[in-house]
PDB file of C-alpha atoms in Angstrom:
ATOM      1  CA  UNK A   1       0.000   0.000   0.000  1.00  0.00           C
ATOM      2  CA  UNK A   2       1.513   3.438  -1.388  1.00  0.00           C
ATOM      3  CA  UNK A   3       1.752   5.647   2.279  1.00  0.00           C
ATOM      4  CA  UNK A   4       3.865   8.516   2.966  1.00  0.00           C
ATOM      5  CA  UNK A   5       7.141   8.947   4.989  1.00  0.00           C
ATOM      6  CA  UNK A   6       5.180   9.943   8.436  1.00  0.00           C
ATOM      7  CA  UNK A   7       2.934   6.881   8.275  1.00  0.00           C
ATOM      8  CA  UNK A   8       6.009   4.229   7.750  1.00  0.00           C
ATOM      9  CA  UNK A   9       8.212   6.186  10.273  1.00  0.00           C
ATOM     10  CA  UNK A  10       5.131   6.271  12.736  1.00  0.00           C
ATOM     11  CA  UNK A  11       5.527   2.487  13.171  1.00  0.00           C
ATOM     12  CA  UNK A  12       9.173   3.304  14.915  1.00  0.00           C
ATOM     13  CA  UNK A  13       7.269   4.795  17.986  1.00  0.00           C
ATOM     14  CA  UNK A  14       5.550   1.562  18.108  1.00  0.00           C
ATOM     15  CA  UNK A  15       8.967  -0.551  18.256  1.00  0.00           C
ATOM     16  CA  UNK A  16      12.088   0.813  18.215  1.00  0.00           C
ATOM     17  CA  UNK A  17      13.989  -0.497  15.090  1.00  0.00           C
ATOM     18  CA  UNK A  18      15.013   0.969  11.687  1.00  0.00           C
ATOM     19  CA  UNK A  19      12.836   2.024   8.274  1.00  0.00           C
ATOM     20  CA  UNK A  20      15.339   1.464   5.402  1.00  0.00           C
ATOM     21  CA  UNK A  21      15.255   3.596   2.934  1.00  0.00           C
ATOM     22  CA  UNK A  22      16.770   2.290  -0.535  1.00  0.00           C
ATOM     23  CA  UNK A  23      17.397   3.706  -3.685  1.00  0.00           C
ATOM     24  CA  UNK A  24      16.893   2.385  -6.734  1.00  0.00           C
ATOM     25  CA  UNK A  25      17.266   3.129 -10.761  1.00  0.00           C
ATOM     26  CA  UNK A  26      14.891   0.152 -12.197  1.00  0.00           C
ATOM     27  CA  UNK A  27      12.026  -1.888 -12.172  1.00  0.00           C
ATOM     28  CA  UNK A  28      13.887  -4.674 -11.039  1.00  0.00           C
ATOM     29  CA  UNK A  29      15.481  -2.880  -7.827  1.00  0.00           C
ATOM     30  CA  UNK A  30      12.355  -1.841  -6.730  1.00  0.00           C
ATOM     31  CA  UNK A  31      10.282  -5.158  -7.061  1.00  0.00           C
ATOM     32  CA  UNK A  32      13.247  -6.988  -5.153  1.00  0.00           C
ATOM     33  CA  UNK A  33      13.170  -4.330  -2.249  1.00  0.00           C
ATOM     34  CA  UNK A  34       9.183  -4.822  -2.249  1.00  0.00           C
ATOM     35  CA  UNK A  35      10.033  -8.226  -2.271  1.00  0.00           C
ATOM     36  CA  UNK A  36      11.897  -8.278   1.382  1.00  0.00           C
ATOM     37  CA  UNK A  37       9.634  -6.416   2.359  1.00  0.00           C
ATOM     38  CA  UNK A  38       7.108  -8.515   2.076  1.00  0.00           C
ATOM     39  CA  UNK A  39       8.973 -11.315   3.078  1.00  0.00           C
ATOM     40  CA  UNK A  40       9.689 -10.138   6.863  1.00  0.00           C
ATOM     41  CA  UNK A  41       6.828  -8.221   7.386  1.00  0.00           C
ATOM     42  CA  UNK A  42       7.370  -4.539   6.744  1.00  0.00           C
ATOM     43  CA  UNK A  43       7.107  -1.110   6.042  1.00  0.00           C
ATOM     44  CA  UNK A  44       9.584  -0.184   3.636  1.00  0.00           C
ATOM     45  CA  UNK A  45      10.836   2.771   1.732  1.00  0.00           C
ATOM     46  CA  UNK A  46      12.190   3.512  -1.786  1.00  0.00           C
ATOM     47  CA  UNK A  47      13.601   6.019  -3.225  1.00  0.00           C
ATOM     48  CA  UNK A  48      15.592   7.553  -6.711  1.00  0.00           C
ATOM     49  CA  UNK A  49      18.054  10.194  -6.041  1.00  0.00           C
ATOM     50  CA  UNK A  50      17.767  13.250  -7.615  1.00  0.00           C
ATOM     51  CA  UNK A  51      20.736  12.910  -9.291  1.00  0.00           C
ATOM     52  CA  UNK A  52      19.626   9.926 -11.496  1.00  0.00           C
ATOM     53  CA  UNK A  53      16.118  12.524 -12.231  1.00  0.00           C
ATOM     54  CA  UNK A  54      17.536  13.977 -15.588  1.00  0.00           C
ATOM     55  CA  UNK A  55      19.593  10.787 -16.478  1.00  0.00           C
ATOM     56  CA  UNK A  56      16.220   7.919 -16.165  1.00  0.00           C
ATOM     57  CA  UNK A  57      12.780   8.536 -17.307  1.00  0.00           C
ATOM     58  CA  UNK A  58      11.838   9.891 -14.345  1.00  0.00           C
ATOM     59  CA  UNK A  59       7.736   9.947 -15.006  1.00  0.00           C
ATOM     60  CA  UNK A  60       8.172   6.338 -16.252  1.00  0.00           C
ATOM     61  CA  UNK A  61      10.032   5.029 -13.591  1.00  0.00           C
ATOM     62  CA  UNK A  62       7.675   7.331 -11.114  1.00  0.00           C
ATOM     63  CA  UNK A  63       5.172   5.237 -12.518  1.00  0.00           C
ATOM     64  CA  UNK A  64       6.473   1.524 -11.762  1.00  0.00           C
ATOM     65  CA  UNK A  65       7.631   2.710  -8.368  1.00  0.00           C
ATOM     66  CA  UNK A  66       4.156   3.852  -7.486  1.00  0.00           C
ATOM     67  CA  UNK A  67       2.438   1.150  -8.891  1.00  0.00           C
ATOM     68  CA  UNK A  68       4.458  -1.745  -7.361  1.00  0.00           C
ATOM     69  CA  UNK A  69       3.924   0.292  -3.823  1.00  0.00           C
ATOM     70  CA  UNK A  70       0.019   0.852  -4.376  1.00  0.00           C
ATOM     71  CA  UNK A  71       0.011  -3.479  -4.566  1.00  0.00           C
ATOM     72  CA  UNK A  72       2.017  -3.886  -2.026  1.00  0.00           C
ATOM     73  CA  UNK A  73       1.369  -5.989   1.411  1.00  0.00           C
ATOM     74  CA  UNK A  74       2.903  -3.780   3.094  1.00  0.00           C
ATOM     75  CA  UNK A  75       3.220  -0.286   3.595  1.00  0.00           C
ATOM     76  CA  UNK A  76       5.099   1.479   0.474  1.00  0.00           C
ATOM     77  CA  UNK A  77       6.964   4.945   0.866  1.00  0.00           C
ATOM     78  CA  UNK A  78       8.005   6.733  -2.217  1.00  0.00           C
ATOM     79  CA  UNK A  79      11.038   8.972  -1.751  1.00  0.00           C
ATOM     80  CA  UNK A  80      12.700  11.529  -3.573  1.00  0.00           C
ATOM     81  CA  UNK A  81      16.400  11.734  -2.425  1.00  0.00           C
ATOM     82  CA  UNK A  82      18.477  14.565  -2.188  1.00  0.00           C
ATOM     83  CA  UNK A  83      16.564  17.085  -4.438  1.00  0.00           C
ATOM     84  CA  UNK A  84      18.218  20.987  -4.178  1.00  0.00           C
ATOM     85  CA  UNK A  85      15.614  22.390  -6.517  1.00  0.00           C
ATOM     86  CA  UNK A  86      11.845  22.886  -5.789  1.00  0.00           C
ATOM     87  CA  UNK A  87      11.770  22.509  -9.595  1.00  0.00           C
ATOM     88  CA  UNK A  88      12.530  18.212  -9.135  1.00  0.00           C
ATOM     89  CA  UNK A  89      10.255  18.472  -5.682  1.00  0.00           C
ATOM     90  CA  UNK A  90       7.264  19.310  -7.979  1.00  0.00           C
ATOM     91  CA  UNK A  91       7.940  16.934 -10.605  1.00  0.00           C
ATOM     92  CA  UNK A  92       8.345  14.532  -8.015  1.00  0.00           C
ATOM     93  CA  UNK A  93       5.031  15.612  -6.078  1.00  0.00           C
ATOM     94  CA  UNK A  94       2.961  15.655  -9.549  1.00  0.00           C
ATOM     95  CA  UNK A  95       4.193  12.072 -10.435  1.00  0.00           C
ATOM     96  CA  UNK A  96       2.421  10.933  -6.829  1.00  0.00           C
ATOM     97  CA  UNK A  97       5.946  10.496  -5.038  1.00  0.00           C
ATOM     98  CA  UNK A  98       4.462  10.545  -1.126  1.00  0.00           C
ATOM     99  CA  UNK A  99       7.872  12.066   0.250  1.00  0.00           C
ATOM    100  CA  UNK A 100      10.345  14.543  -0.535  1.00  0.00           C
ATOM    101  CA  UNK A 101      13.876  15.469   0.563  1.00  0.00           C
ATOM    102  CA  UNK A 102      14.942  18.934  -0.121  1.00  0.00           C
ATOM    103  CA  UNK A 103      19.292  18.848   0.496  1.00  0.00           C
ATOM    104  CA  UNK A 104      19.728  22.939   1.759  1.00  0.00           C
ATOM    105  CA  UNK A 105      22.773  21.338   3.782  1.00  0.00           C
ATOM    106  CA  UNK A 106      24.878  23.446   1.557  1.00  0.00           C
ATOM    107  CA  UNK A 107      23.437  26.877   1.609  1.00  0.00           C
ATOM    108  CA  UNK A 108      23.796  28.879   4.730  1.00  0.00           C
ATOM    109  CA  UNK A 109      21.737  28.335   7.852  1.00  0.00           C
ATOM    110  CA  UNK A 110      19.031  31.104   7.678  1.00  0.00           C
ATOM    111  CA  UNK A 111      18.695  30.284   4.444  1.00  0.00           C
ATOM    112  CA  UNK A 112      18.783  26.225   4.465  1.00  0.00           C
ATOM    113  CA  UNK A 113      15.157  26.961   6.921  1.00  0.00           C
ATOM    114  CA  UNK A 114      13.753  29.654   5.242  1.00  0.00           C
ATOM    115  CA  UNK A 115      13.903  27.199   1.669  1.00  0.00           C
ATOM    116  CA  UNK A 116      13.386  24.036   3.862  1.00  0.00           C
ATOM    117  CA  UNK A 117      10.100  25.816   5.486  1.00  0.00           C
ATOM    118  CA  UNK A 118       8.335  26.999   1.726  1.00  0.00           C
ATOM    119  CA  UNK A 119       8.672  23.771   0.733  1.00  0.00           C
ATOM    120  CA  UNK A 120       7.485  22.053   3.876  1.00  0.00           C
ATOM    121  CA  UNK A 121       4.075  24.322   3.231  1.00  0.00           C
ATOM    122  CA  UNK A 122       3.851  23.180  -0.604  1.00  0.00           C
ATOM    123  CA  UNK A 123       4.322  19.550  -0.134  1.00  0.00           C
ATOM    124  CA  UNK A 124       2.125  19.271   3.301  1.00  0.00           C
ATOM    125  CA  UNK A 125      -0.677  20.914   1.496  1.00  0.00           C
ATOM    126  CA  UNK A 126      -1.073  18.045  -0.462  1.00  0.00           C
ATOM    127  CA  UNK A 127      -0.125  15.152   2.114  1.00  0.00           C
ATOM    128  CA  UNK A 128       3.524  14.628   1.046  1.00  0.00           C
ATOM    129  CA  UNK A 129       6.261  14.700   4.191  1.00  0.00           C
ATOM    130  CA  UNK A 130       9.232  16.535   3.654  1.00  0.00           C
ATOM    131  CA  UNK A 131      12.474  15.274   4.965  1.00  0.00           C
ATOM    132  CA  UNK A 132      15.836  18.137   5.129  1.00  0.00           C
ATOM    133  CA  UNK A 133      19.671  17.811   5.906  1.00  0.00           C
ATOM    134  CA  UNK A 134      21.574  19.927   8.141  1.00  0.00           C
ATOM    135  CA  UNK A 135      25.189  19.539   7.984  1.00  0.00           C
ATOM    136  CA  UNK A 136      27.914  17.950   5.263  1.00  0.00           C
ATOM    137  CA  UNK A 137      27.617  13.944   4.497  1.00  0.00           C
ATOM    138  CA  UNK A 138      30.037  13.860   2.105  1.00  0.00           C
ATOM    139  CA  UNK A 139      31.440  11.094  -0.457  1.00  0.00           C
ATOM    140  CA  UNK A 140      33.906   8.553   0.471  1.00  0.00           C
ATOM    141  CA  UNK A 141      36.869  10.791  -0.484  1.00  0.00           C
ATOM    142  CA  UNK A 142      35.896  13.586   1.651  1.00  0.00           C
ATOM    143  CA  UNK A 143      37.020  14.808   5.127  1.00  0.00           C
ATOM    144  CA  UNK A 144      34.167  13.093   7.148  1.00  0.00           C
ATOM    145  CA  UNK A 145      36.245  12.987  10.354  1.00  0.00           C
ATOM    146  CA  UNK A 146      36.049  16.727  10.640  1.00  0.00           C
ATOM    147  CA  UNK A 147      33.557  17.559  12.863  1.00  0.00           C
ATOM    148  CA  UNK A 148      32.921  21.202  12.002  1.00  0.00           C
ATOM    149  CA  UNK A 149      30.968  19.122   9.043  1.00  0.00           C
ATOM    150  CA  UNK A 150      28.461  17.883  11.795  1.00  0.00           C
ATOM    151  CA  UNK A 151      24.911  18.690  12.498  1.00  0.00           C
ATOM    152  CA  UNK A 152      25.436  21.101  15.480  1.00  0.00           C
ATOM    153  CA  UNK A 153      22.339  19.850  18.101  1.00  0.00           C
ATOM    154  CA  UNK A 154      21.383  23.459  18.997  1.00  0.00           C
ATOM    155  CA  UNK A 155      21.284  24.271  14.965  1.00  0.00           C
ATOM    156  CA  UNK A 156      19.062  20.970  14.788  1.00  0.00           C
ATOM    157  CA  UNK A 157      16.503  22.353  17.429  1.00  0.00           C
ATOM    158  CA  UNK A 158      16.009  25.746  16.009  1.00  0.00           C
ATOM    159  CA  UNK A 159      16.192  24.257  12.296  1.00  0.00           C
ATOM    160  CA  UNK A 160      13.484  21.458  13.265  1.00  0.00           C
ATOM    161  CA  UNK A 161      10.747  23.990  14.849  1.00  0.00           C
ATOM    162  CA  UNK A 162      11.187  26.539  12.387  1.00  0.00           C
ATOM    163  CA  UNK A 163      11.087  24.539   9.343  1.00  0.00           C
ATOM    164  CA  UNK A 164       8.258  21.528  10.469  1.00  0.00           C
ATOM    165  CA  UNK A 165      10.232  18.827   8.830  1.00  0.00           C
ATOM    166  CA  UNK A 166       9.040  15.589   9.513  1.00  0.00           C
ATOM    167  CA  UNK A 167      12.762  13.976   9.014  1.00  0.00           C
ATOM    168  CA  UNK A 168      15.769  15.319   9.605  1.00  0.00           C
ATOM    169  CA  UNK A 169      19.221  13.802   7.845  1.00  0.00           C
ATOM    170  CA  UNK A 170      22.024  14.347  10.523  1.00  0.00           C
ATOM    171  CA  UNK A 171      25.903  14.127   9.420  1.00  0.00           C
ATOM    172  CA  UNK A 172      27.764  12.132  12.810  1.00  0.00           C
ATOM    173  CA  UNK A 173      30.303  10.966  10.747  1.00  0.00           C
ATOM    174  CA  UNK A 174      28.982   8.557   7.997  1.00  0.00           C
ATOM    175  CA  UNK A 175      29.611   9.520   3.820  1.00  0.00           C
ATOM    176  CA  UNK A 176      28.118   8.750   0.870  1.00  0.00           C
ATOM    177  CA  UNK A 177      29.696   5.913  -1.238  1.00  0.00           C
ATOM    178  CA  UNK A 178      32.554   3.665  -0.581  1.00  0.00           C
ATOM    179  CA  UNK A 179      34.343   4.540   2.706  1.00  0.00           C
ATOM    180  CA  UNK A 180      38.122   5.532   2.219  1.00  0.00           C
ATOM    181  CA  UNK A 181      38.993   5.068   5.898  1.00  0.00           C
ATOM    182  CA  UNK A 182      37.197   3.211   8.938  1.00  0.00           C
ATOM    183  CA  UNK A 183      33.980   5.347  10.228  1.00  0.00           C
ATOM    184  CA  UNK A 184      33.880   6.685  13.296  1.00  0.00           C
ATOM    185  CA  UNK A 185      30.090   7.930  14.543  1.00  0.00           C
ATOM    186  CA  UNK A 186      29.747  10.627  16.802  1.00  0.00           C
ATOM    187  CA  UNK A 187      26.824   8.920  18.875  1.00  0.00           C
ATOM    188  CA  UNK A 188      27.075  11.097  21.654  1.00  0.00           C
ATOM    189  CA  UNK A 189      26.014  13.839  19.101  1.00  0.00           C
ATOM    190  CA  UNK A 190      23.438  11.538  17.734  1.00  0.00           C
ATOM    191  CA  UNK A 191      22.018  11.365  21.453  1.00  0.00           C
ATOM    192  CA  UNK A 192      21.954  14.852  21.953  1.00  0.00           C
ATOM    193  CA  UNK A 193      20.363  15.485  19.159  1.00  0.00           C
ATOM    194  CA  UNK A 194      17.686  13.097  19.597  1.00  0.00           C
ATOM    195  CA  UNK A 195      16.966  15.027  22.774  1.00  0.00           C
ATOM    196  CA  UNK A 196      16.269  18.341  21.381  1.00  0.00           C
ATOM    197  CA  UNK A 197      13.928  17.270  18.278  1.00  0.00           C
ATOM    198  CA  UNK A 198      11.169  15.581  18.185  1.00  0.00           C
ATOM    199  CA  UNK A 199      11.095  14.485  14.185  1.00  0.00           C
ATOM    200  CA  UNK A 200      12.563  11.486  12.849  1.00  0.00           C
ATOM    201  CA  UNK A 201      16.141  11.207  12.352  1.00  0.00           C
ATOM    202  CA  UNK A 202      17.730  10.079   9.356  1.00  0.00           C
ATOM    203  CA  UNK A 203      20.881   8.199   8.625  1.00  0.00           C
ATOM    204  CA  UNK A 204      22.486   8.655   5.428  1.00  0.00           C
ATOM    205  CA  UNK A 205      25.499   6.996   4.339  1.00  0.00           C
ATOM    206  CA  UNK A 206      24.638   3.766   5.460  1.00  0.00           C
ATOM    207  CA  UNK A 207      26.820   1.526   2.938  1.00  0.00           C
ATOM    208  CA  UNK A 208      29.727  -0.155   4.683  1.00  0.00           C
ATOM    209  CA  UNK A 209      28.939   0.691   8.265  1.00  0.00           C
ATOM    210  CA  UNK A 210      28.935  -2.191  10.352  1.00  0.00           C
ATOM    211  CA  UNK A 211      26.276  -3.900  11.879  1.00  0.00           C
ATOM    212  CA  UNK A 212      27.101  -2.944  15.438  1.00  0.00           C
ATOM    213  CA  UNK A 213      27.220   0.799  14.153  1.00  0.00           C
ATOM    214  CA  UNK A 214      23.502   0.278  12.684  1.00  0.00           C
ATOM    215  CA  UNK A 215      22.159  -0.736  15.582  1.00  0.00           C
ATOM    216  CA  UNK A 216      23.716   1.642  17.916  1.00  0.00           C
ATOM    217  CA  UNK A 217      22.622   4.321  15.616  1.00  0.00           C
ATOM    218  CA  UNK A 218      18.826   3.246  16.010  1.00  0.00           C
ATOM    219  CA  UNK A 219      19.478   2.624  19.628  1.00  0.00           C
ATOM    220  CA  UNK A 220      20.677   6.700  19.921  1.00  0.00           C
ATOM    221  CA  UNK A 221      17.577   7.414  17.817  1.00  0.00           C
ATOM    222  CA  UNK A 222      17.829   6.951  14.071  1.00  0.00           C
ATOM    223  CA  UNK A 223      14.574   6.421  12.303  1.00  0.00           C
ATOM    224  CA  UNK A 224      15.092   5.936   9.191  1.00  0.00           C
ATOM    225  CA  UNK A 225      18.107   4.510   7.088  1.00  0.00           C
ATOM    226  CA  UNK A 226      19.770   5.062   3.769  1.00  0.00           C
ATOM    227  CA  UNK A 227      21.115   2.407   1.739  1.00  0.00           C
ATOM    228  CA  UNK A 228      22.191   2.398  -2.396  1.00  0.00           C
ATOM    229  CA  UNK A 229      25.857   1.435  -2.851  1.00  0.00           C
ATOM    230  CA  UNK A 230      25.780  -1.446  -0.890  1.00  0.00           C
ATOM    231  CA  UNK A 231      22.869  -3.000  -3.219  1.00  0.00           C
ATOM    232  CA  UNK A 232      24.953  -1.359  -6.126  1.00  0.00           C
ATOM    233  CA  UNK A 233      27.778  -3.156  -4.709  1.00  0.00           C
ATOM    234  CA  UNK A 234      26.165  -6.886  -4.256  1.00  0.00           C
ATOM    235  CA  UNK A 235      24.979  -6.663  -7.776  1.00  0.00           C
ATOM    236  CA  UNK A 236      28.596  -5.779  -9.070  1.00  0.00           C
ATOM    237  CA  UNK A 237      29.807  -8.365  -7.286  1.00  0.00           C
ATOM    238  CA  UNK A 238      27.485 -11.681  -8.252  1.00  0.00           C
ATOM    239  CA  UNK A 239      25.931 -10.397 -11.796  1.00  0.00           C
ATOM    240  CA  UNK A 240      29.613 -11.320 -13.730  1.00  0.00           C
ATOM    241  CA  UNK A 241      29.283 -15.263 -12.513  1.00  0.00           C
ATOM    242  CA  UNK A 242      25.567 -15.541 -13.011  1.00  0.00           C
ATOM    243  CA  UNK A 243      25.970 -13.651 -16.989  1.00  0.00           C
ATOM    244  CA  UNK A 244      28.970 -16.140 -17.380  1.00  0.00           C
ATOM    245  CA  UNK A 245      27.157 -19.451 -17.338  1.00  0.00           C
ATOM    246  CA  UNK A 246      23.729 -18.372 -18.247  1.00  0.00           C
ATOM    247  CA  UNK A 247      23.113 -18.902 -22.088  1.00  0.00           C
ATOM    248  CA  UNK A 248      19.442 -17.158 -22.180  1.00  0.00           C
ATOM    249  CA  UNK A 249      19.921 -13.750 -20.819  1.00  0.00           C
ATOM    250  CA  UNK A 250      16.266 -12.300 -21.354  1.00  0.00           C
ATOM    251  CA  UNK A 251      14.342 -12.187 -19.091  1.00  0.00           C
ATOM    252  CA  UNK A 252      16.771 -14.041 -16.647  1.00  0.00           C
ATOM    253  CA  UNK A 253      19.161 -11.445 -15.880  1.00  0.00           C
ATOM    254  CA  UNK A 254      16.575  -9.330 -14.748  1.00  0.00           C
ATOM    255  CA  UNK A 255      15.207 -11.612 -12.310  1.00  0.00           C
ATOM    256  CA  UNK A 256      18.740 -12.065 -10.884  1.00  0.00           C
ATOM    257  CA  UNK A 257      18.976  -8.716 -10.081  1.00  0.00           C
ATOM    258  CA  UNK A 258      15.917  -8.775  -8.765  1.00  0.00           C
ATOM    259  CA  UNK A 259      16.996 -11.523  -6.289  1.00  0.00           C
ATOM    260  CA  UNK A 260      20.163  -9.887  -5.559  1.00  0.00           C
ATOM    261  CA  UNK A 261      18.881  -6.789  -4.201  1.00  0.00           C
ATOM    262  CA  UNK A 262      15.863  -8.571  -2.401  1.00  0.00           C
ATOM    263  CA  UNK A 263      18.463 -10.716  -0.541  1.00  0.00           C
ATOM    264  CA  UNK A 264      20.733  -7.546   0.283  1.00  0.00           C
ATOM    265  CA  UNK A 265      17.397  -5.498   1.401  1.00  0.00           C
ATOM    266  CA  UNK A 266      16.426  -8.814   3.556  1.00  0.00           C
ATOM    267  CA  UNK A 267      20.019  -8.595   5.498  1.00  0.00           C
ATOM    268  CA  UNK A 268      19.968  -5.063   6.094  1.00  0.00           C
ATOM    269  CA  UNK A 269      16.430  -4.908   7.068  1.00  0.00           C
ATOM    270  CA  UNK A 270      17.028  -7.435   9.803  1.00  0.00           C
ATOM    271  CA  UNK A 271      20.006  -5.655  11.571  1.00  0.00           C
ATOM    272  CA  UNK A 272      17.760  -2.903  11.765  1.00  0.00           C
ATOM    273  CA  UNK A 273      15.688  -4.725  13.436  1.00  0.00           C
ATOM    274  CA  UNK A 274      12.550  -4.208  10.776  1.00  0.00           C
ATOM    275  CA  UNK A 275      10.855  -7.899  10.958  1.00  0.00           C
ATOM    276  CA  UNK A 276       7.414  -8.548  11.912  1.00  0.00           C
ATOM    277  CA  UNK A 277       6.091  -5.111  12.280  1.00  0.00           C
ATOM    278  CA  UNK A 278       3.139  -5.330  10.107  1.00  0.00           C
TER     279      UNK A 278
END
């Protein structure tokens, strides 16, 4: 069933454990994400990034993603990641995505709330949550250890009240992509954090943490969770054997993806502890 991001993260009050959020670029991602879901029992999110908007069909695919989510077992989310134009928020909102990020991490603070809050207005109006970012998640090359990049807790409190977001992404240490050195999470941050919002929290940059640093994370108050390069990853990974020694590529190749990513989605979704919810 297609729902939006404050009915599948409303289920985390109920029992505390992680909504993964996972992006996708095809048909086959998203029926194989469905698919776990399904499988254990939950609510599920999923997602194209807004850099992949101008590069895939984006109506078309808006399409499948809605229509796999509106037949669904279980509740269905349908995310826009990472947009930094309200231009992509409306084409997103008028293709019947249910959620919304809007990325102002980069623009000044005064100005990341007062873009964060207009858009927060447009998309509530018709039903659709809004998620936002304060402070720097970078890729894997980038300076994550610094924390002057960090979401500042105080920053978080005035940004979250003025703005009405109903998920906030947090940077505590975590990057986009393929890590270049070993994570470390600020979780003390994280905590304090948690203390002075009341939204959801959002973890991006969730590829190659390990499972101890998931579940701390959603112990300390994360919500929801971001996942692509590690599905990315599993596909790069097992697709070369399975091409190799399969003779009839079409349709098969599709459905192996398919499986891939379902049984990537399955492990992830169980060390967040998202099993038996619905």
């Amino acid at each position: 069933m297609l729902v939006n991001l404050n009915e599948v993260l409303s289920y985390t009050k109920v029992k505390k454990f992680g909504v993964g959020m996972f992006n996708g670029v095809s048909a086959d991602f998203y029926e194989g994400l469905i698919d776990a879901a399904e499988q254990l029992r939950c609510p599920i999110i999923i997602g194209v990034a807004d850099r992949f908007v101008d590069r895939l069909d984006f109506e078309m695919i808006a399409e499948v993603m809605i229509f796999l989510a509106k037949r669904a077992s279980v509740p269905v989310c349908v995310h826009l990641d990472h947009a930094k134009s309200l231009k992509n928020i409306i084409r997103a909102i008028k293709a019947g995505f249910t959620s919304v990020m809007f990325d102002g991490s980069s623009l000044p603070f005064e100005e990341n709330i007062k873009r964060t809050k207009e858009i927060v207005e447009i998309a509530h109006s018709v039903g659709v949550s809004v998620e936002g970012e304060l402070g720097v998640v970078g890729r894997g090359d980038w300076d994550f250890k610094n924390p002057e990049f960090y979401t500042k807790p105080e920053e978080a409190e005035i940004f979250a009240a003025q703005t009405n977001v109903d998920a906030l992404a947090v940077a505590i240490g975590t990057v986009h992509g393929v890590y270049k050195g070993q994570p470390r999470l600020d979780f003390e941050r994280l905590s304090e954090i948690r203390k002075r919002v009341d939204c959801y929290l959002v973890l991006h940059g969730g590829s190659g943490l390990s499972d101890d640093d998931f579940k701390k994370c959603i112990e300390y108050g994360i919500n929801k969770v971001n996942i692509f390069t590690d599905l990315t990853l599993a596909i790069n990974s097992r697709l070369p054997e399975f091409v190799s020694k399969t003779e009839d590529l079409t349709p098969a190749i599709f459905e192996r993806i398919r499986e891939i990513v379902r049984d990537e989605a399955i492990k992830k979704l169980k060390v967040f502890g998202s099993y038996n919810i619905i």
